[in-house]
XYZ file of C-alpha atoms in Angstrom:
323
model
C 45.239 -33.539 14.627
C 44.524 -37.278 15.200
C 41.372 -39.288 14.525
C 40.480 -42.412 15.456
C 39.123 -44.931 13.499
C 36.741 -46.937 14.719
C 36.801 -49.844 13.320
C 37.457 -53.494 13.098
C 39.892 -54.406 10.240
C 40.924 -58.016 11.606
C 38.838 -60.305 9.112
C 37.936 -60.990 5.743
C 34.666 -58.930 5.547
C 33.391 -55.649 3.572
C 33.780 -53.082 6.344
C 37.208 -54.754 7.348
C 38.384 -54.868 3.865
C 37.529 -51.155 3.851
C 39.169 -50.232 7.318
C 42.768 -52.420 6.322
C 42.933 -50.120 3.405
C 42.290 -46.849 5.161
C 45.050 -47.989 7.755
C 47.463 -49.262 4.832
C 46.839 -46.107 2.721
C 46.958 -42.981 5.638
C 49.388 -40.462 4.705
C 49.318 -39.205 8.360
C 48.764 -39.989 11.723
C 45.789 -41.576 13.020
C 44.472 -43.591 15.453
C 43.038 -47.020 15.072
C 42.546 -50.722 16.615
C 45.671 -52.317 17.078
C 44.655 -55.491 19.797
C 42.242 -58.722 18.864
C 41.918 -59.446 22.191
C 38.659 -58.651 23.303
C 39.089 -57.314 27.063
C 42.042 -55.087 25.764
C 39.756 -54.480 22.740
C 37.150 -52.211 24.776
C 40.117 -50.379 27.149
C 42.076 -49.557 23.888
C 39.064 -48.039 22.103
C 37.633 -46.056 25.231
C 41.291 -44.857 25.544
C 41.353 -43.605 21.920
C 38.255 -41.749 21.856
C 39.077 -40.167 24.983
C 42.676 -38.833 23.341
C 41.476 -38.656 20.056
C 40.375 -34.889 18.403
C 37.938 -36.796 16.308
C 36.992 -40.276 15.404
C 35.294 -41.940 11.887
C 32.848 -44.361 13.192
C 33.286 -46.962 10.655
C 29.758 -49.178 10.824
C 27.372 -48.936 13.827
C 29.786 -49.380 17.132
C 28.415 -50.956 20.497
C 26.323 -48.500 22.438
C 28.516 -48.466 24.985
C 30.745 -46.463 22.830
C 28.259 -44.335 21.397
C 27.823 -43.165 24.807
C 31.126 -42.547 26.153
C 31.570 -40.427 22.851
C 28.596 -38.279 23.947
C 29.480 -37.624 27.619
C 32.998 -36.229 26.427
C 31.051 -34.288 23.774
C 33.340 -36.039 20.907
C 32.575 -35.160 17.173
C 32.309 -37.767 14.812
C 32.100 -38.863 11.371
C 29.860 -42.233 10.596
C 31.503 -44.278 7.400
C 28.171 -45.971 6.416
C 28.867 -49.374 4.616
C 24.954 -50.503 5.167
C 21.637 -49.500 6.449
C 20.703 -52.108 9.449
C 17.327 -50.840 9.809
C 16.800 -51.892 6.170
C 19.020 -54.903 6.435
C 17.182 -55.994 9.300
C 13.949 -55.939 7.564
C 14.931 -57.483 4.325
C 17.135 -60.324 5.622
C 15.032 -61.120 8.522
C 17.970 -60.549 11.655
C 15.869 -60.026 14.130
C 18.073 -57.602 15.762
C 17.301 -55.366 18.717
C 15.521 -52.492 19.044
C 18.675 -50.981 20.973
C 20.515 -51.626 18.308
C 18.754 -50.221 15.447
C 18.183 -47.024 17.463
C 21.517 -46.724 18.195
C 22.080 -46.726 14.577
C 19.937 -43.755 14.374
C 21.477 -42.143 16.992
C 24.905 -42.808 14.951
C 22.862 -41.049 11.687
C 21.242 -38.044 13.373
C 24.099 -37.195 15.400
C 27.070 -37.423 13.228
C 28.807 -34.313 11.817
C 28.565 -35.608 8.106
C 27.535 -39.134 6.952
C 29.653 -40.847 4.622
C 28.403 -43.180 2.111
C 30.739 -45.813 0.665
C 30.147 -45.170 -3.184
C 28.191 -42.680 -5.154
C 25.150 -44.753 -5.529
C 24.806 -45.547 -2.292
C 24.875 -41.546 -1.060
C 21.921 -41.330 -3.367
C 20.003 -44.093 -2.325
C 20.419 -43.459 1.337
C 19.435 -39.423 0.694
C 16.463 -41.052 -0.486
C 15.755 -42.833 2.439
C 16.825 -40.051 5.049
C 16.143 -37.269 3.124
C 16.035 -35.045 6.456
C 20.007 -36.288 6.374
C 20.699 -35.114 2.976
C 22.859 -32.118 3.208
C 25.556 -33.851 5.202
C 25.579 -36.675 3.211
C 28.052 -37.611 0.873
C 30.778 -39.977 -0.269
C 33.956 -41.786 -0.538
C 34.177 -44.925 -2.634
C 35.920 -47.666 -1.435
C 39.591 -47.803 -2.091
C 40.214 -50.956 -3.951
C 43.425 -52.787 -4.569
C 43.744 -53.823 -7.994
C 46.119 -56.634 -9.274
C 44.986 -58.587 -12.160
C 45.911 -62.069 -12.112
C 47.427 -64.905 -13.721
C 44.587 -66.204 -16.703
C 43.598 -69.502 -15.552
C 41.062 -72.012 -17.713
C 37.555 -70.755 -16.313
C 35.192 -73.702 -15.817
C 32.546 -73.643 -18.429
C 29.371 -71.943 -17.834
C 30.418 -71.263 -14.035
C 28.832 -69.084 -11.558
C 29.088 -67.059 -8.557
C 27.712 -65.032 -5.912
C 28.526 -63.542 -2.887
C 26.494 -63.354 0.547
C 25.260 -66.601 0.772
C 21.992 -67.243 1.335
C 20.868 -63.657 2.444
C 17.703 -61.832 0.818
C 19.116 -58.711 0.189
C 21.424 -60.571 -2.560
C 18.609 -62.023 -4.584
C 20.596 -64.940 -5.081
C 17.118 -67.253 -4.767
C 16.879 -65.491 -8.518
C 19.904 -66.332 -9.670
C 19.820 -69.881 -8.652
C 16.326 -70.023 -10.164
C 18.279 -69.026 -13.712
C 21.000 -71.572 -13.010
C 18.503 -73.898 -13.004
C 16.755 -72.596 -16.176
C 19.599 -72.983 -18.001
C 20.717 -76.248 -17.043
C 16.731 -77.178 -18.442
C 17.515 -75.690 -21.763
C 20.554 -77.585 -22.017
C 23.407 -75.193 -20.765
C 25.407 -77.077 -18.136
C 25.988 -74.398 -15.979
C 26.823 -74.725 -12.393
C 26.887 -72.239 -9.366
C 28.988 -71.263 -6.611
C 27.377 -69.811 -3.186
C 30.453 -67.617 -1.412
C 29.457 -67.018 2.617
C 27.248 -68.184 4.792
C 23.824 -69.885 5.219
C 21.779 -67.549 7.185
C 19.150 -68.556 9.461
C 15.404 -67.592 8.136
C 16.489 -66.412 4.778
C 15.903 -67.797 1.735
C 16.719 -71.343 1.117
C 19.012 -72.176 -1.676
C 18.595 -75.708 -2.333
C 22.110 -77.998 -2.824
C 22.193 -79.875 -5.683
C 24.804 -80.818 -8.138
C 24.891 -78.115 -10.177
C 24.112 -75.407 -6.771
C 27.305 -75.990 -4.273
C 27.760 -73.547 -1.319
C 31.480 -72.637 -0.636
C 31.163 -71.297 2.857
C 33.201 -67.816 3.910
C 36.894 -68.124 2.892
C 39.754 -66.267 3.654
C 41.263 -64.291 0.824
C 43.730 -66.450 -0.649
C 41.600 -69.713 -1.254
C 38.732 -67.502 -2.466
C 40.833 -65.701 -4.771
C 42.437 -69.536 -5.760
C 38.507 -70.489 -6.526
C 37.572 -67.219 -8.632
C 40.535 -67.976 -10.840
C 38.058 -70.786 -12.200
C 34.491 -69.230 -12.035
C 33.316 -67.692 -15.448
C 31.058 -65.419 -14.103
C 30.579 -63.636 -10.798
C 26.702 -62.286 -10.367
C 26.024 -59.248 -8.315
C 22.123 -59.453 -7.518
C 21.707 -57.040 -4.830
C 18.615 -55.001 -3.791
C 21.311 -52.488 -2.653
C 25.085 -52.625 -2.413
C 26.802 -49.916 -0.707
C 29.673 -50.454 -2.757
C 30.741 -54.626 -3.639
C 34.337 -55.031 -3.005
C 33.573 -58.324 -4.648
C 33.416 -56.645 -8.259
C 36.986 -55.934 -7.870
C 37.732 -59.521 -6.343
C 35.890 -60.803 -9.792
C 37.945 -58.829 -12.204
C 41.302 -59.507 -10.482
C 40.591 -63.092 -10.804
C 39.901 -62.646 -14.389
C 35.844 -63.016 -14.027
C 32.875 -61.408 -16.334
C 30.503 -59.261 -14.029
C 27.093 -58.787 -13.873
C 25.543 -56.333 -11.680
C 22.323 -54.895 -10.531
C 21.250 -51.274 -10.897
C 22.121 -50.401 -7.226
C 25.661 -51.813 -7.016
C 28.102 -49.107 -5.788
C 30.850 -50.565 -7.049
C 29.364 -49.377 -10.729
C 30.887 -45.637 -9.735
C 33.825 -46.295 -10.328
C 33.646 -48.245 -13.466
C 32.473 -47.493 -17.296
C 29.513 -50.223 -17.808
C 27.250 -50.828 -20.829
C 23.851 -51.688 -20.530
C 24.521 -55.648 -21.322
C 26.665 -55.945 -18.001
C 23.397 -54.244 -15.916
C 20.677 -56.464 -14.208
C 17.775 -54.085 -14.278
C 15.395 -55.870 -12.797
C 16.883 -58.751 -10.188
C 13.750 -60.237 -9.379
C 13.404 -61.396 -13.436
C 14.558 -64.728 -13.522
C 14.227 -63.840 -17.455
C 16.696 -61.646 -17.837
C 18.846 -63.262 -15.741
C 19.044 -66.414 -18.013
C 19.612 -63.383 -21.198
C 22.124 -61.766 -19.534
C 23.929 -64.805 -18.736
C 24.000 -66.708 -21.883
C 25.430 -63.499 -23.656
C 28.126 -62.998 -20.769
C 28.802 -66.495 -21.503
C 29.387 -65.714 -24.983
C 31.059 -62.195 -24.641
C 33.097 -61.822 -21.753
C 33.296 -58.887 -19.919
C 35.934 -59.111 -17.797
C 39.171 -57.307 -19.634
C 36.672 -54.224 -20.458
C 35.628 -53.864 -17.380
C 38.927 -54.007 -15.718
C 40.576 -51.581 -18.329
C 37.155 -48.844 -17.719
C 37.941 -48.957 -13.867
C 38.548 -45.413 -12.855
C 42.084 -45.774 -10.732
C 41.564 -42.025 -9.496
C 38.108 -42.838 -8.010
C 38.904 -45.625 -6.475
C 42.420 -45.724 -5.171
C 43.876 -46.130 -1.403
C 45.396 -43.464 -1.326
C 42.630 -40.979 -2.925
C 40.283 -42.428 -0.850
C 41.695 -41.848 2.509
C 42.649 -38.285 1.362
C 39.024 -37.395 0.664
C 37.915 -39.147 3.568
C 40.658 -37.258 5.606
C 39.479 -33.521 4.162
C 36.053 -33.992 5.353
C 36.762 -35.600 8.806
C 39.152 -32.626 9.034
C 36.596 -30.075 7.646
C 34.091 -31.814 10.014
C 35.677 -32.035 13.663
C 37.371 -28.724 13.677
């Protein structure tokens, strides 16, 4: 039996990320995206649902797909890597109402929902608790490759997202410049993009935004950074925690990280509350001051988290689901 996975794994993004190792680490056949170009794009993927015996919908597709997978009665498993109803709420995207009921449609009528991470499955049975019993989970498989020790830059800083509300990184600015009033020069770097309506980060010389970067010179930057700060309301998983502690960074990270399954924490590497510009400024200075980086890296649970035992699980219950 063949799947399909529906997906785009062409960029430098989360669900991308995700979908490149799925393809990279599948110990059998499936189907997936194999054309950039756009018109071929749409032929390719309404040919592979139509010949496929099952297909992971990997994010919310375009309607018109949703659709042709209904009029051929196609079964389906939905790889969540984010909630856009909530997303579109929180970070102000003003998207449509098509979309976000498509979304739905992608939730209510999927044979199982799969969550990216532990946490996440929890947080989401929370929200759709009339989805619970086919929800469940697959953390991300990460690829893990500790680099080359490079002199960090003291008391540097960074975050992912850019300027987008769900990452809280208004707060961690807010510390960044707390510090740098009680004397600590520190210094922070924005990773992504400035988003429209969201909060506004002010540029200064100690606040610099990066832009989105391909993998290579963002890895070449986070060889420098002392600390990379993981804010989030909610992160379905954060394939930036393992980008961090490849590139030799501490971590912090909220409560609702995903990326905290598969890794042994203690409480002094946990934000609890993101908001607290406070603790932020606490948990910095002693990150600063006791790195957490090697610990970290050496508590990751390879099992949980690998390729290969991530496509396997996710194979057994697209299997178990589409028969």
């Amino acid at each position: 039996m063949a799947w399909f996975l529906l997906g785009g794994h062409f960029s430098n993004g989360g669900p991308d990320n995700v979908n490149q190792a799925l393809i990279k680490f599948a110990d059998r056949k499936i189907l997936y995206i194999k054309s950039n170009n756009k018109p071929v794009r749409v032929l390719e993927i309404f040919w592979k649902i139509l010949i496929s015996e099952g297909i992971v919908v990997s994010g919310v597709c375009a309607k018109r797909y949703y659709d042709f997978m209904k009029v051929f009665h196609k079964k389906f498993v939905y790889l969540m890597h984010g909630c856009m109803d909530f997303e579109n709420e929180i970070n102000r995207l003003h998207l449509t109402s098509d979309f976000i009921e498509n979304e739905k449609n992608l939730l209510n009528d999927a044979k199982r929902i799969v969550c990216v991470s532990e946490v996440y499955s929890e947080w989401v049975k929370k929200r759709y608790p009339e989805y619970a019993e086919k929800i469940t989970f697959v953390n991300n498989g990460v690829e893990l490759e500790q680099r080359e020790k490079k002199e960090k830059e003291p008391f540097s800083i960074a975050v992912g997202g850019g300027n987008r509300c769900i990452k809280n990184n208004y707060a961690v600015s807010m510390a960044v410049k707390k510090l740098n009033s009680e004397g600590i020069p520190c210094k922070l770097y924005i990773f992504g993009r400035k988003y429209p309506g969201n909060e506004e980060i002010e540029e200064t010389d100690n606040i610099k935004y990066c832009g989105h970067l391909d993998k290579t010179p963002y890895y070449e930057k986070l060889d420098y950074i002392s600390c990379f700060v993981m804010n989030s309301e909610v992160e379905p998983f954060g394939l930036v925690a393992a980008d961090a502690l490849n590139c030799n960074c501490s971590l912090l990270m909220s409560q609702n990280i995903g990326a905290k399954s598969i890794m042994k924490t203690e409480k002094c590497d946990i934000i609890q509350q993101p908001h607290d510009v406070d603790e932020l400024v606490e948990k910095l200075k002693y990150v600063f001051g006791h790195p957490n980086s090697d610990r970290l890296y050496e508590n990751i649970d390879v099992q949980a988290c690998s390729g290969k035992s991530s496509f396997q699980k996710l194979n057994t219950i697209v299997v178990g689901a589409i028969k």
